[in-house]
PDB file of C-alpha atoms in Angstrom:
ATOM      1  CA  MET U 203     127.898  98.538  91.589  1.00 34.00           C
ATOM      2  CA  PHE U 204     130.598  98.515  89.242  1.00 33.00           C
ATOM      3  CA  SER U 205     131.710  95.883  86.860  1.00 35.00           C
ATOM      4  CA  ARG U 206     134.693  95.765  85.117  1.00 33.00           C
ATOM      5  CA  SER U 207     133.422  96.112  81.521  1.00 38.00           C
ATOM      6  CA  CYS U 208     132.145  99.697  82.849  1.00 39.00           C
ATOM      7  CA  LEU U 209     135.181 101.045  84.178  1.00 38.00           C
ATOM      8  CA  PRO U 210     137.008 103.468  81.701  1.00 42.00           C
ATOM      9  CA  ALA U 211     140.695 102.498  81.106  1.00 42.00           C
ATOM     10  CA  LEU U 212     143.670 104.869  80.976  1.00 40.00           C
ATOM     11  CA  PRO U 213     146.247 104.508  78.266  1.00 44.00           C
ATOM     12  CA  GLY U 214     148.079 101.067  78.161  1.00 46.00           C
ATOM     13  CA  GLY U 215     144.649  99.118  79.545  1.00 44.00           C
ATOM     14  CA  ASP U 216     144.893 100.071  82.878  1.00 42.00           C
ATOM     15  CA  LEU U 217     141.395 100.628  84.637  1.00 39.00           C
ATOM     16  CA  ILE U 218     140.660 103.911  86.547  1.00 39.00           C
ATOM     17  CA  PRO U 219     139.549 102.778  90.178  1.00 41.00           C
ATOM     18  CA  ALA U 220     136.230 102.823  91.031  1.00 41.00           C
ATOM     19  CA  PHE U 221     136.777 105.587  94.000  1.00 41.00           C
ATOM     20  CA  SER U 222     138.127 108.169  91.629  1.00 44.00           C
ATOM     21  CA  LEU U 223     134.993 108.073  89.204  1.00 43.00           C
ATOM     22  CA  GLN U 224     132.195 110.667  89.014  1.00 52.00           C
ATOM     23  CA  ARG U 225     129.075 109.987  86.726  1.00 52.00           C
ATOM     24  CA  CYS U 226     127.559 113.217  84.811  1.00 50.00           C
ATOM     25  CA  GLY U 227     124.767 112.583  82.165  1.00 51.00           C
ATOM     26  CA  GLY U 228     125.054 108.751  82.044  1.00 50.00           C
ATOM     27  CA  ILE U 229     128.634 109.160  81.596  1.00 49.00           C
ATOM     28  CA  TRP U 230     131.524 108.283  84.148  1.00 47.00           C
ATOM     29  CA  TYR U 231     134.181 110.555  84.175  1.00 48.00           C
ATOM     30  CA  SER U 232     137.744 110.889  86.286  1.00 59.00           C
ATOM     31  CA  LYS U 233     137.427 113.417  89.144  1.00 60.00           C
ATOM     32  CA  SER U 234     139.300 115.776  87.163  1.00 60.00           C
ATOM     33  CA  ARG U 235     137.646 115.870  84.176  1.00 60.00           C
ATOM     34  CA  TYR U 236     134.476 115.834  85.998  1.00 52.00           C
ATOM     35  CA  ARG U 237     135.399 118.891  88.010  1.00 62.00           C
ATOM     36  CA  GLU U 238     136.297 120.263  84.214  1.00 60.00           C
ATOM     37  CA  VAL U 239     132.679 119.730  83.012  1.00 55.00           C
ATOM     38  CA  LEU U 240     131.459 121.509  85.911  1.00 57.00           C
ATOM     39  CA  ARG U 241     133.851 124.442  85.728  1.00 65.00           C
ATOM     40  CA  VAL U 242     132.400 124.498  81.632  1.00 67.00           C
ATOM     41  CA  LEU U 243     129.014 124.161  82.942  1.00 67.00           C
ATOM     42  CA  GLY U 244     129.442 127.099  85.753  1.00 70.00           C
ATOM     43  CA  LYS U 245     130.478 129.437  82.761  1.00 82.00           C
ATOM     44  CA  LEU U 246     126.828 129.144  81.127  1.00 85.00           C
ATOM     45  CA  MET U 247     125.228 130.115  84.750  1.00 88.00           C
ATOM     46  CA  PRO U 248     123.925 133.716  84.730  1.00 91.00           C
ATOM     47  CA  ASN U 249     124.167 136.146  87.861  1.00 93.00           C
ATOM     48  CA  GLU U 250     120.759 136.753  87.519  1.00 93.00           C
ATOM     49  CA  PHE U 251     117.530 135.660  85.806  1.00 90.00           C
ATOM     50  CA  VAL U 252     114.417 137.968  85.452  1.00 93.00           C
ATOM     51  CA  GLU U 253     111.404 137.757  83.143  1.00 92.00           C
ATOM     52  CA  SER U 254     112.337 140.180  80.763  1.00 97.00           C
ATOM     53  CA  ILE U 255     114.312 143.647  80.412  1.00 98.00           C
ATOM     54  CA  HIS U 256     111.458 145.543  81.934  1.00 97.00           C
ATOM     55  CA  HIS U 257     112.280 143.686  85.361  1.00 97.00           C
ATOM     56  CA  ILE U 258     115.624 145.406  84.948  1.00 98.00           C
ATOM     57  CA  ASP U 259     115.180 148.814  86.882  1.00 98.00           C
ATOM     58  CA  PRO U 260     117.529 151.511  85.624  1.00 98.00           C
ATOM     59  CA  GLU U 261     117.691 153.161  89.128  1.00 98.00           C
ATOM     60  CA  GLU U 262     118.871 149.766  90.732  1.00 98.00           C
ATOM     61  CA  LEU U 263     121.462 149.575  88.297  1.00 98.00           C
ATOM     62  CA  LYS U 264     122.702 153.235  88.801  1.00 98.00           C
ATOM     63  CA  LYS U 265     122.593 152.297  92.609  1.00 98.00           C
ATOM     64  CA  ARG U 266     124.808 149.355  91.900  1.00 98.00           C
ATOM     65  CA  LYS U 267     127.515 151.941  90.421  1.00 98.00           C
ATOM     66  CA  ILE U 268     126.525 150.243  86.544  1.00 99.00           C
ATOM     67  CA  ARG U 269     127.313 152.848  83.841  1.00 99.00           C
ATOM     68  CA  GLY U 270     126.960 150.515  80.552  1.00 99.00           C
ATOM     69  CA  VAL U 271     124.593 147.779  79.421  1.00 99.00           C
ATOM     70  CA  ILE U 272     125.231 145.521  77.049  1.00 99.00           C
ATOM     71  CA  THR U 273     122.065 143.850  75.359  1.00 99.00           C
ATOM     72  CA  ASP U 274     121.320 141.745  72.510  1.00 98.00           C
ATOM     73  CA  LEU U 275     118.493 142.305  70.183  1.00 98.00           C
ATOM     74  CA  ASP U 276     116.462 139.175  69.124  1.00 95.00           C
ATOM     75  CA  ASN U 277     114.464 137.714  71.628  1.00 95.00           C
ATOM     76  CA  THR U 278     115.810 140.086  74.212  1.00 98.00           C
ATOM     77  CA  LEU U 279     114.427 143.162  73.287  1.00 98.00           C
ATOM     78  CA  VAL U 280     111.694 142.022  70.570  1.00 98.00           C
ATOM     79  CA  GLU U 281     110.618 139.186  69.011  1.00 95.00           C
ATOM     80  CA  TRP U 282     113.198 137.806  66.488  1.00 90.00           C
ATOM     81  CA  ASN U 283     110.842 138.730  63.754  1.00 92.00           C
ATOM     82  CA  ARG U 284     109.597 142.231  65.100  1.00 96.00           C
ATOM     83  CA  PRO U 285     111.290 145.067  62.784  1.00 96.00           C
ATOM     84  CA  ASP U 286     111.423 148.080  65.285  1.00 98.00           C
ATOM     85  CA  ALA U 287     110.999 148.706  69.222  1.00 98.00           C
ATOM     86  CA  THR U 288     107.742 148.590  71.059  1.00 98.00           C
ATOM     87  CA  PRO U 289     107.012 151.870  72.994  1.00 98.00           C
ATOM     88  CA  GLU U 290     108.095 149.878  75.939  1.00 98.00           C
ATOM     89  CA  VAL U 291     111.622 149.027  74.785  1.00 99.00           C
ATOM     90  CA  VAL U 292     111.618 152.879  73.595  1.00 98.00           C
ATOM     91  CA  GLU U 293     111.018 153.807  77.345  1.00 98.00           C
ATOM     92  CA  TRP U 294     113.140 151.439  78.741  1.00 99.00           C
ATOM     93  CA  PHE U 295     116.001 153.020  76.953  1.00 99.00           C
ATOM     94  CA  ARG U 296     114.759 156.515  77.764  1.00 98.00           C
ATOM     95  CA  ARG U 297     114.749 155.565  81.580  1.00 98.00           C
ATOM     96  CA  LEU U 298     118.609 154.266  81.287  1.00 99.00           C
ATOM     97  CA  ARG U 299     119.722 157.258  79.708  1.00 98.00           C
ATOM     98  CA  GLN U 300     117.928 159.527  82.404  1.00 98.00           C
ATOM     99  CA  ALA U 301     119.880 157.155  84.910  1.00 98.00           C
ATOM    100  CA  GLY U 302     123.426 157.944  83.282  1.00 98.00           C
ATOM    101  CA  ILE U 303     123.621 154.740  81.944  1.00 99.00           C
ATOM    102  CA  GLN U 304     124.824 153.836  78.321  1.00 99.00           C
ATOM    103  CA  VAL U 305     123.764 151.471  76.145  1.00 99.00           C
ATOM    104  CA  THR U 306     125.021 149.103  73.399  1.00 99.00           C
ATOM    105  CA  VAL U 307     123.026 146.532  71.298  1.00 99.00           C
ATOM    106  CA  VAL U 308     125.290 143.547  70.640  1.00 99.00           C
ATOM    107  CA  SER U 309     123.843 141.237  67.749  1.00 98.00           C
ATOM    108  CA  ASN U 310     124.675 138.136  65.811  1.00 95.00           C
ATOM    109  CA  ASN U 311     122.281 139.234  63.343  1.00 96.00           C
ATOM    110  CA  ASN U 312     123.148 141.135  60.172  1.00 97.00           C
ATOM    111  CA  ARG U 313     123.551 144.892  59.945  1.00 98.00           C
ATOM    112  CA  GLU U 314     120.514 145.476  58.193  1.00 98.00           C
ATOM    113  CA  ARG U 315     118.638 144.022  60.861  1.00 98.00           C
ATOM    114  CA  VAL U 316     120.232 145.837  63.508  1.00 98.00           C
ATOM    115  CA  HIS U 317     121.008 148.942  62.139  1.00 98.00           C
ATOM    116  CA  ARG U 318     117.359 149.424  61.229  1.00 98.00           C
ATOM    117  CA  PHE U 319     116.013 148.922  64.923  1.00 98.00           C
ATOM    118  CA  CYS U 320     118.932 150.730  66.691  1.00 98.00           C
ATOM    119  CA  GLU U 321     118.762 153.651  64.432  1.00 98.00           C
ATOM    120  CA  PRO U 322     115.601 155.550  65.799  1.00 97.00           C
ATOM    121  CA  LEU U 323     116.633 154.691  69.083  1.00 97.00           C
ATOM    122  CA  GLU U 324     119.934 156.459  68.608  1.00 96.00           C
ATOM    123  CA  ALA U 325     121.658 153.299  70.252  1.00 98.00           C
ATOM    124  CA  ARG U 326     125.095 152.279  69.587  1.00 98.00           C
ATOM    125  CA  PHE U 327     124.954 148.925  68.120  1.00 99.00           C
ATOM    126  CA  ILE U 328     127.557 146.141  66.735  1.00 99.00           C
ATOM    127  CA  TRP U 329     126.225 143.807  64.690  1.00 98.00           C
ATOM    128  CA  ALA U 330     127.570 140.255  63.138  1.00 98.00           C
ATOM    129  CA  ALA U 331     129.275 140.055  66.853  1.00 98.00           C
ATOM    130  CA  ARG U 332     129.953 136.272  66.489  1.00 96.00           C
ATOM    131  CA  LYS U 333     128.695 135.823  70.187  1.00 96.00           C
ATOM    132  CA  PRO U 334     130.527 134.056  72.485  1.00 95.00           C
ATOM    133  CA  LEU U 335     133.451 135.398  71.199  1.00 96.00           C
ATOM    134  CA  GLY U 336     134.761 138.262  73.030  1.00 98.00           C
ATOM    135  CA  GLN U 337     135.731 140.731  70.541  1.00 98.00           C
ATOM    136  CA  ALA U 338     132.302 142.622  70.112  1.00 98.00           C
ATOM    137  CA  PHE U 339     131.881 143.090  74.003  1.00 99.00           C
ATOM    138  CA  MET U 340     135.245 144.628  74.663  1.00 99.00           C
ATOM    139  CA  ARG U 341     134.551 146.784  71.667  1.00 99.00           C
ATOM    140  CA  ALA U 342     131.509 148.032  73.497  1.00 99.00           C
ATOM    141  CA  VAL U 343     133.007 148.559  76.479  1.00 99.00           C
ATOM    142  CA  ARG U 344     135.615 150.671  74.830  1.00 98.00           C
ATOM    143  CA  ASP U 345     133.166 152.474  72.881  1.00 98.00           C
ATOM    144  CA  MET U 346     131.328 153.413  75.770  1.00 99.00           C
ATOM    145  CA  ASN U 347     134.467 154.159  77.853  1.00 99.00           C
ATOM    146  CA  VAL U 348     133.108 151.795  80.824  1.00 99.00           C
ATOM    147  CA  PRO U 349     134.750 149.117  82.658  1.00 98.00           C
ATOM    148  CA  ILE U 350     133.751 145.523  82.646  1.00 99.00           C
ATOM    149  CA  GLU U 351     133.070 145.639  86.598  1.00 98.00           C
ATOM    150  CA  GLU U 352     130.348 148.677  86.013  1.00 99.00           C
ATOM    151  CA  THR U 353     129.161 147.004  83.007  1.00 99.00           C
ATOM    152  CA  VAL U 354     125.871 144.239  82.596  1.00 99.00           C
ATOM    153  CA  VAL U 355     125.428 141.892  79.558  1.00 99.00           C
ATOM    154  CA  VAL U 356     121.473 140.898  79.176  1.00 99.00           C
ATOM    155  CA  GLY U 357     120.540 138.290  76.916  1.00 96.00           C
ATOM    156  CA  ASP U 358     118.380 135.204  76.209  1.00 94.00           C
ATOM    157  CA  GLN U 359     120.572 132.987  75.408  1.00 91.00           C
ATOM    158  CA  LEU U 360     123.334 130.893  77.379  1.00 91.00           C
ATOM    159  CA  PHE U 361     125.766 129.965  74.695  1.00 89.00           C
ATOM    160  CA  THR U 362     126.231 133.461  72.991  1.00 93.00           C
ATOM    161  CA  ASP U 363     124.932 136.135  75.392  1.00 96.00           C
ATOM    162  CA  ILE U 364     125.787 134.609  79.044  1.00 95.00           C
ATOM    163  CA  LEU U 365     128.891 132.616  78.017  1.00 94.00           C
ATOM    164  CA  GLY U 366     130.436 135.336  76.196  1.00 97.00           C
ATOM    165  CA  GLY U 367     130.024 137.806  79.220  1.00 98.00           C
ATOM    166  CA  ASN U 368     130.813 135.113  81.886  1.00 96.00           C
ATOM    167  CA  LEU U 369     134.194 134.425  80.156  1.00 96.00           C
ATOM    168  CA  LEU U 370     134.943 138.237  80.394  1.00 98.00           C
ATOM    169  CA  GLY U 371     134.244 138.365  83.905  1.00 97.00           C
ATOM    170  CA  PHE U 372     130.804 140.732  83.267  1.00 98.00           C
ATOM    171  CA  HIS U 373     127.825 140.781  85.363  1.00 98.00           C
ATOM    172  CA  THR U 374     125.101 138.735  83.308  1.00 97.00           C
ATOM    173  CA  ILE U 375     121.330 138.752  83.353  1.00 97.00           C
ATOM    174  CA  LEU U 376     119.108 136.271  81.328  1.00 93.00           C
ATOM    175  CA  VAL U 377     116.111 137.048  80.803  1.00 94.00           C
ATOM    176  CA  VAL U 378     113.246 134.825  79.245  1.00 90.00           C
ATOM    177  CA  PRO U 379     113.157 134.810  75.372  1.00 91.00           C
ATOM    178  CA  VAL U 380     110.397 137.338  74.107  1.00 93.00           C
ATOM    179  CA  ALA U 381     108.868 134.807  71.497  1.00 85.00           C
ATOM    180  CA  GLN U 382     108.744 131.022  71.935  1.00 78.00           C
ATOM    181  CA  THR U 383     110.142 130.743  68.381  1.00 65.00           C
ATOM    182  CA  ASP U 384     113.511 131.572  66.990  1.00 60.00           C
ATOM    183  CA  GLY U 385     115.214 132.072  63.565  1.00 59.00           C
ATOM    184  CA  ILE U 386     116.891 129.132  62.361  1.00 64.00           C
ATOM    185  CA  LEU U 387     120.692 129.577  63.395  1.00 63.00           C
ATOM    186  CA  THR U 388     119.026 129.777  67.009  1.00 65.00           C
ATOM    187  CA  ARG U 389     117.576 126.834  67.025  1.00 68.00           C
ATOM    188  CA  PHE U 390     120.585 124.399  67.465  1.00 68.00           C
ATOM    189  CA  ASN U 391     121.962 126.679  70.302  1.00 70.00           C
ATOM    190  CA  ARG U 392     118.269 126.336  72.029  1.00 68.00           C
ATOM    191  CA  LEU U 393     118.622 122.821  71.990  1.00 73.00           C
ATOM    192  CA  LEU U 394     121.813 122.822  73.555  1.00 75.00           C
ATOM    193  CA  GLU U 395     120.477 124.919  75.997  1.00 75.00           C
ATOM    194  CA  ARG U 396     117.923 122.773  77.227  1.00 74.00           C
ATOM    195  CA  ILE U 397     120.436 119.620  77.527  1.00 73.00           C
ATOM    196  CA  ALA U 398     122.534 122.303  79.629  1.00 70.00           C
ATOM    197  CA  LEU U 399     119.938 123.429  81.913  1.00 71.00           C
ATOM    198  CA  TYR U 400     118.716 119.743  82.465  1.00 72.00           C
ATOM    199  CA  TRP U 401     122.197 118.223  83.536  1.00 67.00           C
ATOM    200  CA  MET U 402     122.608 121.773  85.636  1.00 67.00           C
ATOM    201  CA  ARG U 403     119.324 121.305  87.426  1.00 70.00           C
ATOM    202  CA  ARG U 404     119.969 117.547  88.133  1.00 71.00           C
ATOM    203  CA  LYS U 405     123.382 118.719  89.851  1.00 62.00           C
ATOM    204  CA  GLY U 406     121.897 121.438  91.522  1.00 68.00           C
ATOM    205  CA  MET U 407     124.179 123.961  89.791  1.00 61.00           C
ATOM    206  CA  ILE U 408     120.930 126.351  89.217  1.00 62.00           C
ATOM    207  CA  SER U 409     121.659 129.099  91.519  1.00 56.00           C
ATOM    208  CA  TRP U 410     120.726 132.534  90.022  1.00 52.00           C
ATOM    209  CA  THR U 411     118.729 134.944  91.439  1.00 50.00           C
ATOM    210  CA  ASN U 412     115.095 135.550  89.944  1.00 50.00           C
ATOM    211  CA  LYS U 413     114.177 138.882  90.668  1.00 51.00           C
ATOM    212  CA  SER U 414     111.064 139.010  88.772  1.00 44.00           C
TER     213      SER U 414
END
């Protein structure tokens, strides 16, 4: 039941008719604004959701004509505070190369952190990437000489990896964070993620495929 006090007003004081409103997050929106909210939330949804990178099979990627992988580092490949790759990560990189798939690590972290991790793997890397901005993603595909449609973006964060990849048209794969803790700069993003995921579940928008 609507009361006049709960109806939003247009400029000039006219009330928006109740039949033109939708509710999201306890807030009443006009239908056009509501559709815009859903569109923005849609950009946060990955195409796939898996437990870890080790559930991403290089041979399956090859069958899907994927020739490039852009992956995050911290809490995607290893814990954010682990300096070096684990044997399992080394093996995953080896299998990707064996399948003819190039890999670029794209991280928002600093050069020292990313270089130390990637150098033993002989992996391309981009540091201080400023995800979700698109420059680092586009530089990665240029360096690999692989088109967007033949590249997947892998990461553990909706507001950096998935949003950035989706905005440019990449196929995006969300993984569960390797660790339950985060660096200081990531903690605010995690709070936003929890809020976004809550409302997406409420609206039945969670529709990605879990292949784990």
